[in-house]
Tab-separated table of C-alpha atoms in Angstrom:
chain	number	residue	atom	x	y	z
A	64	MET	CA	-5.842	5.625	10.914
A	65	GLN	CA	-4.951	3.409	13.879
A	66	VAL	CA	-7.708	0.928	13.020
A	67	LEU	CA	-6.822	0.906	9.323
A	68	SER	CA	-3.130	0.365	10.055
A	69	ALA	CA	-3.997	-2.532	12.349
A	70	VAL	CA	-6.287	-4.103	9.755
A	71	VAL	CA	-3.658	-3.905	7.010
A	72	SER	CA	-1.009	-5.338	9.319
A	73	LEU	CA	-3.214	-8.157	10.610
A	74	LEU	CA	-4.317	-9.134	7.111
A	75	GLU	CA	-0.670	-9.770	6.276
A	76	GLN	CA	-0.879	-12.664	8.767
A	77	SER	CA	-4.402	-13.982	8.154
A	78	TYR	CA	-7.031	-14.243	5.431
A	79	MET	CA	-9.491	-12.244	7.556
A	80	VAL	CA	-9.478	-10.336	10.834
A	81	THR	CA	-12.266	-9.915	13.359
A	82	VAL	CA	-13.293	-6.838	15.269
A	83	SER	CA	-11.976	-8.542	18.401
A	84	ASP	CA	-8.578	-9.106	16.690
A	85	ILE	CA	-8.407	-5.419	15.794
A	86	ALA	CA	-9.510	-4.341	19.268
A	87	GLY	CA	-6.776	-6.506	20.762
A	88	GLU	CA	-4.180	-5.002	18.428
A	89	THR	CA	-5.201	-1.375	18.969
A	90	GLY	CA	-6.402	-1.401	22.569
A	91	LEU	CA	-9.690	0.179	21.478
A	92	GLU	CA	-13.092	-1.052	22.599
A	93	MET	CA	-14.926	-3.287	20.121
A	94	PRO	CA	-17.831	-0.874	19.534
A	95	ALA	CA	-15.335	1.874	18.609
A	96	VAL	CA	-13.530	-0.499	16.227
A	97	ALA	CA	-16.826	-1.546	14.625
A	98	GLN	CA	-17.838	2.103	14.207
A	99	SER	CA	-14.489	2.887	12.580
A	100	LEU	CA	-14.793	-0.070	10.221
A	101	ASP	CA	-18.302	1.036	9.247
A	102	ALA	CA	-16.852	4.422	8.310
A	103	LEU	CA	-13.997	2.825	6.346
A	104	ASN	CA	-16.304	0.479	4.426
A	105	PRO	CA	-16.275	0.137	1.361
A	106	THR	CA	-13.606	2.665	0.336
A	107	TYR	CA	-10.873	1.132	2.466
A	108	VAL	CA	-12.123	-2.212	3.793
A	109	ASP	CA	-14.530	-5.029	2.974
A	110	PHE	CA	-16.279	-5.157	6.368
A	111	ARG	CA	-18.719	-8.008	6.964
A	112	LYS	CA	-21.237	-8.210	9.791
A	113	THR	CA	-22.389	-11.694	10.725
A	114	GLU	CA	-25.677	-12.573	12.394
A	115	THR	CA	-24.634	-12.128	16.018
A	116	GLY	CA	-27.522	-10.150	17.419
A	117	GLY	CA	-25.515	-6.929	17.241
A	118	ASP	CA	-22.424	-8.312	19.025
A	119	PRO	CA	-19.428	-7.153	16.932
A	120	THR	CA	-17.005	-9.737	18.374
A	121	PHE	CA	-17.003	-11.883	15.234
A	122	TRP	CA	-17.704	-9.261	12.582
A	123	TYR	CA	-14.739	-9.242	10.260
A	124	VAL	CA	-12.722	-7.580	7.529
A	125	LEU	CA	-12.119	-9.824	4.540
A	126	LYS	CA	-9.808	-7.534	2.583
A	127	VAL	CA	-8.510	-4.004	2.186
A	128	THR	CA	-8.429	-1.898	-0.952
A	129	PRO	CA	-5.436	-0.366	-2.711
A	130	GLU	CA	-6.591	2.975	-1.250
A	131	ALA	CA	-6.172	1.526	2.238
A	132	ARG	CA	-2.670	0.319	1.476
A	133	ARG	CA	-1.759	3.726	0.035
A	134	ALA	CA	-3.197	5.448	3.129
A	135	VAL	CA	-0.913	3.450	5.429
A	136	GLY	CA	2.094	3.669	3.114
A	137	GLN	CA	2.088	0.073	1.877
A	138	TRP	CA	1.125	0.748	-1.730
A	139	PRO	CA	3.472	2.860	-3.807
A	140	THR	CA	2.377	5.932	-5.676
A	141	ALA	CA	3.450	6.133	-9.293
A	142	GLU	CA	5.766	9.057	-8.522
A	143	GLY	CA	7.328	7.293	-5.567
A	144	LEU	CA	7.882	4.139	-7.583
A	145	ILE	CA	9.663	5.994	-10.393
A	146	ASP	CA	11.751	7.981	-7.900
A	147	ARG	CA	12.813	4.765	-6.181
A	148	LEU	CA	13.574	3.106	-9.496
A	149	ALA	CA	15.714	6.060	-10.624
A	150	GLN	CA	17.596	5.971	-7.327
A	151	ALA	CA	18.106	2.208	-7.617
A	152	PHE	CA	19.673	2.675	-11.070
A	153	ALA	CA	21.893	5.468	-9.741
A	154	ASP	CA	22.979	3.327	-6.787
A	155	ALA	CA	23.673	0.356	-9.066
A	156	ALA	CA	25.784	2.592	-11.312
A	157	GLU	CA	27.915	3.618	-8.328
A	158	ARG	CA	28.628	-0.032	-7.547
A	159	GLU	CA	29.273	-1.078	-11.158
A	160	ASP	CA	32.886	-1.679	-12.199
A	161	ASP	CA	32.189	-2.282	-15.879
A	162	ALA	CA	32.417	1.108	-17.617
A	163	GLU	CA	29.735	0.353	-20.222
A	164	LYS	CA	27.222	-0.910	-17.630
A	165	HIS	CA	28.052	2.046	-15.368
A	166	TYR	CA	27.283	4.438	-18.245
A	167	GLN	CA	24.016	2.627	-19.117
A	168	LEU	CA	22.843	2.629	-15.505
A	169	ARG	CA	23.630	6.358	-15.116
A	170	GLN	CA	21.745	7.056	-18.353
A	171	ALA	CA	18.711	5.081	-17.147
A	172	ALA	CA	18.733	6.915	-13.818
A	173	GLY	CA	18.997	10.279	-15.571
A	174	LEU	CA	16.152	9.491	-17.950
A	175	LEU	CA	13.872	8.425	-15.104
A	176	LYS	CA	14.732	11.522	-13.078
A	177	ASP	CA	14.259	14.014	-15.908
A	178	GLY	CA	14.023	12.949	-19.536
A	179	VAL	CA	11.141	10.495	-19.564
A	180	ARG	CA	9.878	10.858	-15.994
A	181	ASP	CA	6.401	11.999	-17.020
A	182	VAL	CA	5.920	9.012	-19.343
A	183	ALA	CA	7.324	6.609	-16.746
A	184	VAL	CA	5.003	8.007	-14.053
A	185	LYS	CA	1.971	7.555	-16.318
A	186	ALA	CA	3.023	3.981	-17.103
A	187	ALA	CA	3.597	3.232	-13.415
A	188	ALA	CA	0.221	4.739	-12.533
A	189	ALA	CA	-1.440	2.327	-14.932
A	190	ILE	CA	0.379	-0.572	-13.261
A	191	VAL	CA	-0.015	0.310	-9.567
A	192	GLY	CA	-3.486	1.731	-9.964
A	193	SER	CA	-2.784	5.180	-8.593
A	194	PRO	CA	-3.445	8.402	-10.444
A	195	ALA	CA	-0.357	10.178	-11.726
A	196	GLU	CA	-0.049	13.596	-10.102
A	197	SER	CA	0.889	16.492	-12.264
A	198	GLY	CA	3.959	18.290	-11.263
């Protein structure tokens, strides 16, 4: 998980990251980083090995998958997204002075928490690309 977290973080700053970049970020030796990336490829990372005679210094990760972002907490689950949205509506209702808007915001929060939560989770799953959990 340490290597994957470093890759996701470093890719926020660059279009690609090398094994040596990741080793520098994690403090791990380059062969260990390369071995980890091999294990993470292709489910979590797009790991590319260049012609370097086996030297992993310039092998690189071009991108990470949504699964990688979910694994390190950067990609929302459908359930988490709907829960956060419901809470945002509830919080907005608490700050709203207009009685009609306050009522509408409370209604929206209530629907997302209970009434239409299952439909909202399925819709969010289609958008964020994560399977909706039953529950």
